[in-house]
Tab-separated table of C-alpha atoms and ligand atoms in Angstrom:
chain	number	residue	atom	x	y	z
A	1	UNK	CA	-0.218	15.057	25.028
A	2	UNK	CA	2.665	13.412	27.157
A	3	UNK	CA	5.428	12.671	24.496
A	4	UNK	CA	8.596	12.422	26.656
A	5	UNK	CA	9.562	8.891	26.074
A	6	UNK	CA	8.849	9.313	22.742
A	7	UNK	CA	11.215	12.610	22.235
A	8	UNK	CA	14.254	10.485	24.355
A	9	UNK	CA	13.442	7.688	22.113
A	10	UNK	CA	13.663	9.947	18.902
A	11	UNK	CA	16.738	11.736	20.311
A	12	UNK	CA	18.566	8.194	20.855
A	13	UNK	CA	17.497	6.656	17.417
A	14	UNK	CA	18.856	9.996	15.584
A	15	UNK	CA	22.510	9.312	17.068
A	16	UNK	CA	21.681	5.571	15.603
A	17	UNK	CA	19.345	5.834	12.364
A	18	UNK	CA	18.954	8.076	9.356
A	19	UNK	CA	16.118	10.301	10.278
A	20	UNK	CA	15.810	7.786	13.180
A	21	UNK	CA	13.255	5.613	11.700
A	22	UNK	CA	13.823	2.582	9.480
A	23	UNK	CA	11.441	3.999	6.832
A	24	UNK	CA	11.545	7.718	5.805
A	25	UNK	CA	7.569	7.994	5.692
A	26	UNK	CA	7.738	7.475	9.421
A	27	UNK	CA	10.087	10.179	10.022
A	28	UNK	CA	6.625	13.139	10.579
A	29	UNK	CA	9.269	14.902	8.184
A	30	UNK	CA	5.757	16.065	5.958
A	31	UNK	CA	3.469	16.920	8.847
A	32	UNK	CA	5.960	18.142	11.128
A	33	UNK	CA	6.674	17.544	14.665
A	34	UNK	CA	8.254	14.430	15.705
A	35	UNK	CA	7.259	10.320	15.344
A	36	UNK	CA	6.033	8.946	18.059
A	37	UNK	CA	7.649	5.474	19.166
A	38	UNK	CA	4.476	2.729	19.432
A	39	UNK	CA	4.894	0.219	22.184
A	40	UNK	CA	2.257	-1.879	21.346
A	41	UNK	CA	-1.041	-2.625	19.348
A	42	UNK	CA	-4.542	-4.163	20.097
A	43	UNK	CA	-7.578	-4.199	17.685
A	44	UNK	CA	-7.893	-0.695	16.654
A	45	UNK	CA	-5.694	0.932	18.767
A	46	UNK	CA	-1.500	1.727	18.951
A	47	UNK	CA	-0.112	2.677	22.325
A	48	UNK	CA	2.962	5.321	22.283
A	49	UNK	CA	5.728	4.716	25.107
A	50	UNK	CA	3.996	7.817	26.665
A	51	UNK	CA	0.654	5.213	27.351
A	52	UNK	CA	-1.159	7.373	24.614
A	53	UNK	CA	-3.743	5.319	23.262
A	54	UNK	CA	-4.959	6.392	19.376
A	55	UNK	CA	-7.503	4.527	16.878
A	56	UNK	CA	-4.772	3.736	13.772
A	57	UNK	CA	-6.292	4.524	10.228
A	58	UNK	CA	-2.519	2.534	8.531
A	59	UNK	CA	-2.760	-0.471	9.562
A	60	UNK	CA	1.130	-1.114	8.855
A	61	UNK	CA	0.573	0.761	6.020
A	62	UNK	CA	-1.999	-2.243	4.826
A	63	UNK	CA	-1.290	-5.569	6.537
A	64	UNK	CA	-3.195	-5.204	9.517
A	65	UNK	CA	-6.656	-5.793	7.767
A	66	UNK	CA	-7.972	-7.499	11.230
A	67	UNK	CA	-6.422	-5.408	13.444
A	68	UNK	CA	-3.817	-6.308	16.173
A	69	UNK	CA	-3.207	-8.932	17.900
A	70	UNK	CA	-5.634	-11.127	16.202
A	71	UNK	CA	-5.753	-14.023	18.063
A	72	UNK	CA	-5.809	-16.390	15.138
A	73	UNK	CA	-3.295	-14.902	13.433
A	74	UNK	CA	-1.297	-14.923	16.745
A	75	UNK	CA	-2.307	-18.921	17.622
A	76	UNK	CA	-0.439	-19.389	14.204
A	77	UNK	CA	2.522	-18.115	15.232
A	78	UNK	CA	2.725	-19.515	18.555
A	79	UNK	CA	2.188	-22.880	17.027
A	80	UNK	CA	5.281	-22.195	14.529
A	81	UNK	CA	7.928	-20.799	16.808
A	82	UNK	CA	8.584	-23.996	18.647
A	83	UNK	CA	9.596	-25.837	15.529
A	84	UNK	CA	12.506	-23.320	14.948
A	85	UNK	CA	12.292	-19.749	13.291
A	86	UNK	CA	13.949	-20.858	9.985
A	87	UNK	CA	15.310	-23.423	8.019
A	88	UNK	CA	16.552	-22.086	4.592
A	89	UNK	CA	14.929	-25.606	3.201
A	90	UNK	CA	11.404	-26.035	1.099
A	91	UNK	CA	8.801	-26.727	3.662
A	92	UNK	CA	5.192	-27.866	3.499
A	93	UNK	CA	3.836	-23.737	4.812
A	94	UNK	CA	5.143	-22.366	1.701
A	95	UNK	CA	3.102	-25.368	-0.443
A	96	UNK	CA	-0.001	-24.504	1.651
A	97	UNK	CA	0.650	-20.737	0.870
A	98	UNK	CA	0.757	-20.716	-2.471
A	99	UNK	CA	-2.127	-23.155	-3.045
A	100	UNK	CA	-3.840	-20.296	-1.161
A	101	UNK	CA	-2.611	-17.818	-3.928
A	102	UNK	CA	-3.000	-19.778	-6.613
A	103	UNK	CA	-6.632	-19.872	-5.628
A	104	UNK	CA	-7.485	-16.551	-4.173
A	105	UNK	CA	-5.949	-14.571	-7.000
A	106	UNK	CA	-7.321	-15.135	-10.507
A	107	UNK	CA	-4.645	-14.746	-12.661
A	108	UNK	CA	-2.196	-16.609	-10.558
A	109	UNK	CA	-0.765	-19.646	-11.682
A	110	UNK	CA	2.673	-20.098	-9.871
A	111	UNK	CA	3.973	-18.229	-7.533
A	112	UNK	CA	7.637	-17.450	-5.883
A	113	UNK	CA	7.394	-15.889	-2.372
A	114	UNK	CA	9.796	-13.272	-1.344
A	115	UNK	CA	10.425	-10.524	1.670
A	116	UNK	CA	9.112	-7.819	0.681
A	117	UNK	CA	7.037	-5.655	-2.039
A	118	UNK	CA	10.170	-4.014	-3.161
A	119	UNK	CA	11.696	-7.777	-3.776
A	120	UNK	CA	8.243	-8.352	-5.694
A	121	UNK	CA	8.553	-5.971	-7.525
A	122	UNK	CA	11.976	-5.786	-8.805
A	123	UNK	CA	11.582	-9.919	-9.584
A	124	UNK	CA	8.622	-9.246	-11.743
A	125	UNK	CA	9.794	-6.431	-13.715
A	126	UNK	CA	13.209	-8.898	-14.034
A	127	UNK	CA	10.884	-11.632	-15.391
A	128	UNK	CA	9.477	-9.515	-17.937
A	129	UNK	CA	12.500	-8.034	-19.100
A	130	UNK	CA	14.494	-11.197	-19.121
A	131	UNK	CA	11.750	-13.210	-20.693
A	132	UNK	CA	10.561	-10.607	-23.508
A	133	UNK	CA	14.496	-9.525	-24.153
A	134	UNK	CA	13.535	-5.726	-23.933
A	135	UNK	CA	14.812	-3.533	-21.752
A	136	UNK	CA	12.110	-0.434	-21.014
A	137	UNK	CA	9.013	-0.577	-18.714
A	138	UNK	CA	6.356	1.871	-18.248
A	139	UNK	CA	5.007	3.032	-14.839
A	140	UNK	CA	2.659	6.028	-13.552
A	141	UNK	CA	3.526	9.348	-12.082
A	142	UNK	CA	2.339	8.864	-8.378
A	143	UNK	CA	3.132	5.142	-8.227
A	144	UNK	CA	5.007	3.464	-5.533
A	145	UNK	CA	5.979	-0.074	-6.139
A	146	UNK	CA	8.880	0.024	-3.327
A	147	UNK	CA	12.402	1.180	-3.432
A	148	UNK	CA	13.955	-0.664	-6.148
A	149	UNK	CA	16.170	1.574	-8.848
A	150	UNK	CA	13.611	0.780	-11.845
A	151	UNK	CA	10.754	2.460	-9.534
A	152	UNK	CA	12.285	5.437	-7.787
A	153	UNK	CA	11.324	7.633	-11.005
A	154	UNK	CA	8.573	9.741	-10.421
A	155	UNK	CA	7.787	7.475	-7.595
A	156	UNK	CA	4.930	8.269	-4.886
A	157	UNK	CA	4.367	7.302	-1.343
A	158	UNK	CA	7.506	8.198	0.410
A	159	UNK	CA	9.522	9.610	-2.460
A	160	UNK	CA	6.804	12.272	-3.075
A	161	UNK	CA	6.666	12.920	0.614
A	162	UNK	CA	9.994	13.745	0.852
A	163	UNK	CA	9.948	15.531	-2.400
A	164	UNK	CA	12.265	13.422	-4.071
A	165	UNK	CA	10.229	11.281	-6.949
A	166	UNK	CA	13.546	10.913	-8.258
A	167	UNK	CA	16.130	9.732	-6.016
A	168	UNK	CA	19.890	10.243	-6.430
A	169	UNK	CA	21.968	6.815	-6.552
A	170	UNK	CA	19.962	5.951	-9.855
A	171	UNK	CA	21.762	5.692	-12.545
A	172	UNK	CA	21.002	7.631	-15.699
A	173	UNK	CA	21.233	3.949	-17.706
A	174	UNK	CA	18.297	2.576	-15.147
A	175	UNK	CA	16.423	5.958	-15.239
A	176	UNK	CA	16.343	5.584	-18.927
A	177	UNK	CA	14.645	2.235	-18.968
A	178	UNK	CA	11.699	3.656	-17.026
A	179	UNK	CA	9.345	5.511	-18.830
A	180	UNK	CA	6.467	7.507	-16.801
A	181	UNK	CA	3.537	8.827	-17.884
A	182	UNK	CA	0.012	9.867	-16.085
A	183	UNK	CA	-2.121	7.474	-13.914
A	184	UNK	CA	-5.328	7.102	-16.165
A	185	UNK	CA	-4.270	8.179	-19.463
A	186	UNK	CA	-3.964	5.713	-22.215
A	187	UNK	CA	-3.457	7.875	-24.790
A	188	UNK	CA	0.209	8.857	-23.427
A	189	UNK	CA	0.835	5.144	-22.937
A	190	UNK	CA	0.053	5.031	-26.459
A	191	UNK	CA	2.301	7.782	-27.508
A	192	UNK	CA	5.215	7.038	-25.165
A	193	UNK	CA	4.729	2.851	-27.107
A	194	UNK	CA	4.818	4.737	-30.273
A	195	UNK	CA	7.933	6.455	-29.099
A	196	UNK	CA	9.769	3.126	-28.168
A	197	UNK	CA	8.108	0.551	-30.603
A	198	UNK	CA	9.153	-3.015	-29.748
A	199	UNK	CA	11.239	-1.684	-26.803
A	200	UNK	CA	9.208	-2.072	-23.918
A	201	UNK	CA	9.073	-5.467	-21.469
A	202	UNK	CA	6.259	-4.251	-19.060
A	203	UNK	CA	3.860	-1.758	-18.163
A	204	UNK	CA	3.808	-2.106	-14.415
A	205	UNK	CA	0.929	-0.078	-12.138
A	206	UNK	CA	-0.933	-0.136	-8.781
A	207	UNK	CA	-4.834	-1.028	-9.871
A	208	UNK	CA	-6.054	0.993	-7.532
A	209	UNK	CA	-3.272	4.056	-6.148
A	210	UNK	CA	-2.456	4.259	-2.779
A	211	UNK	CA	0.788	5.817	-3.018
A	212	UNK	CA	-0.288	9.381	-3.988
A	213	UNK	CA	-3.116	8.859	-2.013
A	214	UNK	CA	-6.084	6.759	-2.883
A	215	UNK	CA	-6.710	7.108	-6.362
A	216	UNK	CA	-9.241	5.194	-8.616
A	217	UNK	CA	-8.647	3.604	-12.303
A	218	UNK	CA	-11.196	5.553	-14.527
A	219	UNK	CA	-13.580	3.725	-16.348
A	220	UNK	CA	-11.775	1.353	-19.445
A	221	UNK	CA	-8.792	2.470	-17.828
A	222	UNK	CA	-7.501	-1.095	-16.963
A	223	UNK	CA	-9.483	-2.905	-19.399
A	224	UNK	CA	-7.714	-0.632	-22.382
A	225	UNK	CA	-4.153	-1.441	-20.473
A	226	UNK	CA	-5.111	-5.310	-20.879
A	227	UNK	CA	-5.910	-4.657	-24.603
A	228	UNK	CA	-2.925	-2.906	-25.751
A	229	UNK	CA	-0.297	-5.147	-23.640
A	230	UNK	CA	-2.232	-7.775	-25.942
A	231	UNK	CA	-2.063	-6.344	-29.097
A	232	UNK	CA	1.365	-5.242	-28.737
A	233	UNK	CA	2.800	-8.254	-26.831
A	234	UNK	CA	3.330	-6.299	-23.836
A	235	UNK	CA	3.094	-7.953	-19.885
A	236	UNK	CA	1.368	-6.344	-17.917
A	237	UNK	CA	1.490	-6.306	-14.001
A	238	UNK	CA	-0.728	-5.241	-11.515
A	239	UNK	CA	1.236	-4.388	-8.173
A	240	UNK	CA	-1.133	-5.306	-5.473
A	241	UNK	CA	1.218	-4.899	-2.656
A	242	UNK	CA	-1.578	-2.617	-1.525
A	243	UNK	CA	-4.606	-4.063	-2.924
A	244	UNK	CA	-4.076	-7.749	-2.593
A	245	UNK	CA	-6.804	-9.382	-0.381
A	246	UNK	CA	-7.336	-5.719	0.405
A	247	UNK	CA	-10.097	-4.477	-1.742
A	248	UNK	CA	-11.386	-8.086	-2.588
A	249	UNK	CA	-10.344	-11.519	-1.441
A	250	UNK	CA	-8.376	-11.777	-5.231
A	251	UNK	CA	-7.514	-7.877	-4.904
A	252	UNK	CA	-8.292	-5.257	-7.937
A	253	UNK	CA	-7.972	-8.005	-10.703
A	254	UNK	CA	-11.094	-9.779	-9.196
A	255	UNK	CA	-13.062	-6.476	-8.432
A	256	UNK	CA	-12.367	-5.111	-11.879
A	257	UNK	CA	-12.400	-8.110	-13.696
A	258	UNK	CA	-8.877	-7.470	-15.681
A	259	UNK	CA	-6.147	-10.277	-15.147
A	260	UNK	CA	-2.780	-9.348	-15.865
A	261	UNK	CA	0.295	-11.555	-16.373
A	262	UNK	CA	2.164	-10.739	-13.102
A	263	UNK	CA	0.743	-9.694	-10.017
A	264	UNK	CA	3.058	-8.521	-6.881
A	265	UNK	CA	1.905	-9.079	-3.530
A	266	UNK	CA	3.134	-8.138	0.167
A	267	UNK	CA	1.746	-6.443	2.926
A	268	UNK	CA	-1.561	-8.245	3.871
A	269	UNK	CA	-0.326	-11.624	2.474
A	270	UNK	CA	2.012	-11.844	5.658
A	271	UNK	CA	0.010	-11.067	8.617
A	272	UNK	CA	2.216	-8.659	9.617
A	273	UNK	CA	5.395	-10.837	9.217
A	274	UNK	CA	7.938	-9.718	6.465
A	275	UNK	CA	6.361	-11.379	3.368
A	276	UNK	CA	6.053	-10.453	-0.743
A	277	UNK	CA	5.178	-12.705	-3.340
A	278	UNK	CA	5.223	-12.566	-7.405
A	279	UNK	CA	3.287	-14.933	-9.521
A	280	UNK	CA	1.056	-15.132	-12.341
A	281	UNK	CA	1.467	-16.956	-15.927
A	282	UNK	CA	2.912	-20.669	-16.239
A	283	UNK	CA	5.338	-19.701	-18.932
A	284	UNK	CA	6.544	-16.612	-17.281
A	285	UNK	CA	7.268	-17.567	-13.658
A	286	UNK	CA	8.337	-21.206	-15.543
A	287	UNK	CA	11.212	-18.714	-16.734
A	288	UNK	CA	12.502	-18.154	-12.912
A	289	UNK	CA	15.331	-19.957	-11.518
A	290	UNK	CA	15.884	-22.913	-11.149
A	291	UNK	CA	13.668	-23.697	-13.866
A	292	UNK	CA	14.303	-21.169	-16.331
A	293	UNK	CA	17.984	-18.173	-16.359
A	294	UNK	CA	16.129	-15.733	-14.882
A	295	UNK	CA	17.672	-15.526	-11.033
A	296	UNK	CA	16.285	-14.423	-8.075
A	297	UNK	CA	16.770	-15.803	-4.327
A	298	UNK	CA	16.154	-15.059	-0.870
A	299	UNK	CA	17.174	-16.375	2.288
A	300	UNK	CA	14.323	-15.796	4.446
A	301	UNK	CA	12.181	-16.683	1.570
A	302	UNK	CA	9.020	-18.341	2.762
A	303	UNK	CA	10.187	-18.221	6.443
A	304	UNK	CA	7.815	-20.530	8.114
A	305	UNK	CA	6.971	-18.222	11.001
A	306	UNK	CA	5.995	-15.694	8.267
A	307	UNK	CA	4.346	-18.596	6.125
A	308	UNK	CA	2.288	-19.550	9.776
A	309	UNK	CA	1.237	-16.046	9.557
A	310	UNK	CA	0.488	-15.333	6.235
A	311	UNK	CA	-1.219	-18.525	5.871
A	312	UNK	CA	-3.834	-18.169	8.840
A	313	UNK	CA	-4.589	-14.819	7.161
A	314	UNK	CA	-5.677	-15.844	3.966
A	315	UNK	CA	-7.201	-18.686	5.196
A	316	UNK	CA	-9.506	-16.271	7.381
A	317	UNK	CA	-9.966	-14.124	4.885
A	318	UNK	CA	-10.394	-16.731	1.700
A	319	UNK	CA	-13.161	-18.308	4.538
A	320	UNK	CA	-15.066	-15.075	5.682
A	321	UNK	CA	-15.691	-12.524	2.363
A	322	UNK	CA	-18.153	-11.029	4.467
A	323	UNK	CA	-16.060	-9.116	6.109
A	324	UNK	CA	-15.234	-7.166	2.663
A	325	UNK	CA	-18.351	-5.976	2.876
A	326	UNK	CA	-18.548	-4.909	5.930
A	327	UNK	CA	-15.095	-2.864	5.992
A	328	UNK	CA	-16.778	-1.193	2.666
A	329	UNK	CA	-19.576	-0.200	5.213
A	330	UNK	CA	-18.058	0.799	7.801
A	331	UNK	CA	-15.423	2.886	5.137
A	332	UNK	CA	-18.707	4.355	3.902
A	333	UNK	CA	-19.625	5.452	7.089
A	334	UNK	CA	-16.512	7.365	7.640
A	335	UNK	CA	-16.512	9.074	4.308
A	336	UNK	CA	-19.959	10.053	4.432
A	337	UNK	CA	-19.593	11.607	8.042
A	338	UNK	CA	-16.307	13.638	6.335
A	339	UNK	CA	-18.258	14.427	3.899
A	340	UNK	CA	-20.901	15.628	6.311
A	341	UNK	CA	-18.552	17.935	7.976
A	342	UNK	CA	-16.952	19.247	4.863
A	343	UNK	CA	-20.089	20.404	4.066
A	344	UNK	CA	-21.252	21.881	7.635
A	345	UNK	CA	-17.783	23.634	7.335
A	346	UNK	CA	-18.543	25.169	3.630
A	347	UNK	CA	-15.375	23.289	2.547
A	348	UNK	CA	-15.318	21.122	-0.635
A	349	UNK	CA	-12.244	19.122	-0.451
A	350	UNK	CA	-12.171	15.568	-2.326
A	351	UNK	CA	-12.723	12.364	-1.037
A	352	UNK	CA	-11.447	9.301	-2.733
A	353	UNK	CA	-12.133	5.559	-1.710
A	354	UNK	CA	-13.181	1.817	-2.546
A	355	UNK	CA	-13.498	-0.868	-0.297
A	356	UNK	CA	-11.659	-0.071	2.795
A	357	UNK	CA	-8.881	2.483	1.481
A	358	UNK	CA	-10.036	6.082	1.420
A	359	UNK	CA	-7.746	9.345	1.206
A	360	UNK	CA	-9.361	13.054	2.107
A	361	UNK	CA	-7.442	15.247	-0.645
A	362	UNK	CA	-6.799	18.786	0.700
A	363	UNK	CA	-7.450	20.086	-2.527
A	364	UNK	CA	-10.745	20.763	-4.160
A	365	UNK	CA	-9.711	18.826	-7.631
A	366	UNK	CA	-10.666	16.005	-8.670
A	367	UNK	CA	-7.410	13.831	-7.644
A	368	UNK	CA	-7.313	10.984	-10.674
A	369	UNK	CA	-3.215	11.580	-11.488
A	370	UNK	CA	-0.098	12.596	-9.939
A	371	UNK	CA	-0.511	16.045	-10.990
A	372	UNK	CA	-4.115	16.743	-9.063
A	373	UNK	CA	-2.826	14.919	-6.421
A	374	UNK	CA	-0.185	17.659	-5.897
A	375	UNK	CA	-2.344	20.059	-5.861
A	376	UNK	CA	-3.254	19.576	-1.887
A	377	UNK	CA	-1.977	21.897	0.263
A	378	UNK	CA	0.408	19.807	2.378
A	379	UNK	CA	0.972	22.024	5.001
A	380	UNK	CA	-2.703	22.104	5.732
A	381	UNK	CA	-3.190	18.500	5.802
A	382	UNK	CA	-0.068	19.059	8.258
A	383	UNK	CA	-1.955	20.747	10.487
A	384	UNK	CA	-5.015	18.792	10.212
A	385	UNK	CA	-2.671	15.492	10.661
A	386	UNK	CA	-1.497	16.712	14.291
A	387	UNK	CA	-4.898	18.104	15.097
A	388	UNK	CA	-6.272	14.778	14.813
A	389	UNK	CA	-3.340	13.241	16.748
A	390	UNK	CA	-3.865	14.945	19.543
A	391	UNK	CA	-7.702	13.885	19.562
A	392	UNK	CA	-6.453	10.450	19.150
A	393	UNK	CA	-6.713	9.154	15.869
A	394	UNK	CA	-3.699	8.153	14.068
A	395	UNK	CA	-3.647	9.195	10.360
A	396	UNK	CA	-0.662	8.353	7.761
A	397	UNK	CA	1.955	11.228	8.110
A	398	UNK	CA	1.306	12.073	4.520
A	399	UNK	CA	-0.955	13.095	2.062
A	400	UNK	CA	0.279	10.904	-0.542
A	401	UNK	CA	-1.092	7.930	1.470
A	402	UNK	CA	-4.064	6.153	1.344
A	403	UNK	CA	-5.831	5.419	5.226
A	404	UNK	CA	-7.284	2.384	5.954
A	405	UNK	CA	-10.008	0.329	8.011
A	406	UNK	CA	-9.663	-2.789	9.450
A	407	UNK	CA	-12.238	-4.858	10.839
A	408	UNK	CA	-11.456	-4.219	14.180
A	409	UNK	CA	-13.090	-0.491	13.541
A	410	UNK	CA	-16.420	-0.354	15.612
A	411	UNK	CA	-19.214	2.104	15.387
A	412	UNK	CA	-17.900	3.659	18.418
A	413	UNK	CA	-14.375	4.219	17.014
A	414	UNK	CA	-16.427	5.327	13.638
A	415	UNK	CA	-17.999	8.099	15.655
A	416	UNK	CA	-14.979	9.197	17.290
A	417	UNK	CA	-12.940	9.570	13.731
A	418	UNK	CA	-16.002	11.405	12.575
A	419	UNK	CA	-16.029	14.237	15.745
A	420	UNK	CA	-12.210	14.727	15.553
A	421	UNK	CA	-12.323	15.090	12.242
A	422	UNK	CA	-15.090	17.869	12.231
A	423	UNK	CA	-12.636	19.387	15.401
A	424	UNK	CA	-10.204	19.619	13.679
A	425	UNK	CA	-11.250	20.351	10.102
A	426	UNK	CA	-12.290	23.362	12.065
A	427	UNK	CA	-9.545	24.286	13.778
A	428	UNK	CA	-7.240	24.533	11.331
A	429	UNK	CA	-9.420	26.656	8.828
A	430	UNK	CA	-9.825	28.985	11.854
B	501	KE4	P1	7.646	-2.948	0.722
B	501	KE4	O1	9.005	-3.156	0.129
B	501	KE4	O2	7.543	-1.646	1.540
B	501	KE4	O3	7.135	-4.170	1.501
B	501	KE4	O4	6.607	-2.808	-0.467
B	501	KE4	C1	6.851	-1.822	-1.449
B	501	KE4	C2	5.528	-1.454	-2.104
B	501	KE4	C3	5.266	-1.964	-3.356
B	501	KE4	N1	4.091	-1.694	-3.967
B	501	KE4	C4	3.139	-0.936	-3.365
B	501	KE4	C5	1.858	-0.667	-4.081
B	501	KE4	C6	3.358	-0.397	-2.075
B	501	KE4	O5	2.401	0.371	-1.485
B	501	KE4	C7	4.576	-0.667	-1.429
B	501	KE4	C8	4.916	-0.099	-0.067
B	501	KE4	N2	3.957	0.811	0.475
B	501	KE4	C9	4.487	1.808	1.361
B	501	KE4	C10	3.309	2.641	1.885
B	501	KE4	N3	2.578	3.261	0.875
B	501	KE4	C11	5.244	1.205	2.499
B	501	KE4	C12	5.434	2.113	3.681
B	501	KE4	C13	6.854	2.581	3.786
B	501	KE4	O6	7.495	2.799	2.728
B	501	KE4	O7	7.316	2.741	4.936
């Protein structure tokens, strides 16, 4: 595969940027080799600055749910940029967008829009804490919820793919405040709340993990998380960053069934423009400036090119919940035709997935927690993550990611995933 403009581009943006990439996980660091630099996107497919075309399985790491260049999404923005790129004032878009959230997401009954998931993030765990008066939260090994110092404690996604779950530059008084047990096990959150009775603000997860790949919530996982944050006046938050309008038009909270009391939001929810969102409970987000003490600002804050966006995208999607179904189809295709393979190939790796996320574990454990996810063999999936570059399909560069489909995946792309992956499943057990 040509990669020349990509290495000059690589060599330049080292002189420039850490790693030269503005986001570690792009770096290849885990799979080895180096990044190519995409020049531009259409439906399924990213084009290097070599003209290499590949079928994408990230998406943007989530946001591109209908593909590129989606020409509604695009007519949006079009429409918007005439009118100015941004105003720092409260405009009708960001009234529009969250009457959209307010209605697409169950538990959601105001809303504050932000720039990105880590922003979400940090501004719910602040309402918690500054509404309950306690200063600890509990998240899950394996969890990513973005880069803010609360989070970057046993944190997944990038963190785990460099190998640093715990990042320097966090200070022992934050670390302490975070308290992390395993994905799926209620009986540690029970011990570690018996350990700090009356101390803790939040319990903060993903619903459904994609940040140590994809991971499911075991039966009367969530439901028991609902019950004791009730009992012991606890709020809970779902981050659905991820699986916001991902997994289900109202995310994991409508699939499941479980509401919490804050629910983050990003990725999907702008289009592909820089956009986050927190929101749930009256009384909580009632709490947030300039209402309530609790501060939190943002200049770019519902941007209306991002609102124009974000807007025609849940509009779509709020309109057309068939396509849910059919990126669960066409996710099931994919899996099944792994799963085909895997078993042509005598190999018994696991395969986790719901709606249109889906992670192939190179390990053959069940993954349901940080710890069985790290029992892949990373330099194998390195192998396996080249192999299928150079047949042309773009995975994430890391095991600890989940992949996903977007509805611009067609049967032929389906096929083509399929026979690379059964290429180069073989190859690198050779
Ligand atoms: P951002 O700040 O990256 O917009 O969102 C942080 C975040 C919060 N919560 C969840 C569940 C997330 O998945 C994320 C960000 N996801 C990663 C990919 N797993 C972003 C990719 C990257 O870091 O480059």
């Amino acid at each position: 595969m040509e990669k020349s403009r990509s290495l000059q581009w690589f060599h330049t943006a080292n002189k420039l940027i850490p790693g030269g990439v503005n986001s570690p996980v792009r770096a290849f660091k885990a799979v080895g080799g180096q990044p190519l630099f995409i020049n531009k996107a259409e439906g399924p497919y990213l084009y290097d600055e070599d003209g290499n075309q590949f079928i994408e399985l990230i998406n943007s790491w989530g946001p591109m749910i209908l593909g590129h260049k989606n020409e509604i999404i695009e007519k949006a923005v079009a429409e918007a940029i005439p009118k100015s790129l941004s105003y720092g004032a409260p405009t009708a878009l960001e009234v529009k967008m969250a009457q959209l959230i307010v209605e697409m997401v169950p538990s959601v009954e105001m809303v504050r829009m932000v720039n990105s998931g880590t922003e979400a993030t940090m501004s719910a765990i602040r309402v918690a804490r500054g509404f309950s008066g306690k200063d600890k939260i509990i998240k899950f090994e394996g969890c990513y919820h973005g880069h803010g110092d609360s989070f970057l404690i046993a944190a997944g996604s990038g963190a785990i793919t460099m190998g640093q779950p715990d990042s320097p530059g966090v200070t022992k008084g934050t670390a302490q405040d975070t308290l992390s047990v395993p994905f799926n096990n209620l009986e540690k959150v029970e011990d570690v709340l018996l350990e700090n009775k009356n101390e803790v603000a939040a319990i903060i997860l993903e619903p459904v993990v994609g940040n140590m790949g994809c991971v499911l919530p075991q039966e009367g996982f969530l439901s028991g998380l609902r019950k004791i944050c009730d009992q012991q006046g606890i709020i809970l938050i779902f981050d659905e960053v991820m699986t916001g309008f991902r997994i289900a038009p109202g995310g994991a909270q409508e699939l499941f069934g479980v509401y919490p009391d804050l629910t983050t939001m990003g990725k999907i929810i702008g289009g592909g423009m820089p956009v986050g969102a927190y929101g749930g409970r009256k009384d909580l987000m009632e709490s947030v400036s300039p209402v309530g003490p609790i501060y939190q600002a943002g200049t770019l804050s519902g941007n209306p090119i991002a609102m124009a966006a974000g807007i025609a995208m849940l509009t779509y999607l709020r309109e057309t919940p068939g396509i849910y179904k059919d990126l669960e189809k066409n996710t099931a295709k994919i899996v099944a035709g792994i799963k085909e393979n895997l078993r042509k190939l005598n190999l018994t790796y696991t395969i986790n997935y719901l709606g249109s996320m889906f992670s192939l574990f190179f390990t053959t454990n069940k993954v349901i927690d940080f710890e069985s996810a790290k029992t892949c063999d990373i330099q194998l999936f390195g192998r396996y993550f080249n192999s299928m570059l150079e047949k042309g399909i773009y995975l994430a560069p890391s095991q600890f990611e989940s992949l996903f489909i977007s509805t611009a995946i067609e049967p032929q792309h389906i096929q083509h995933i399929v026979e690379s992956n059964y290429q180069a499943l073989k190859e690198v057990h050779n």
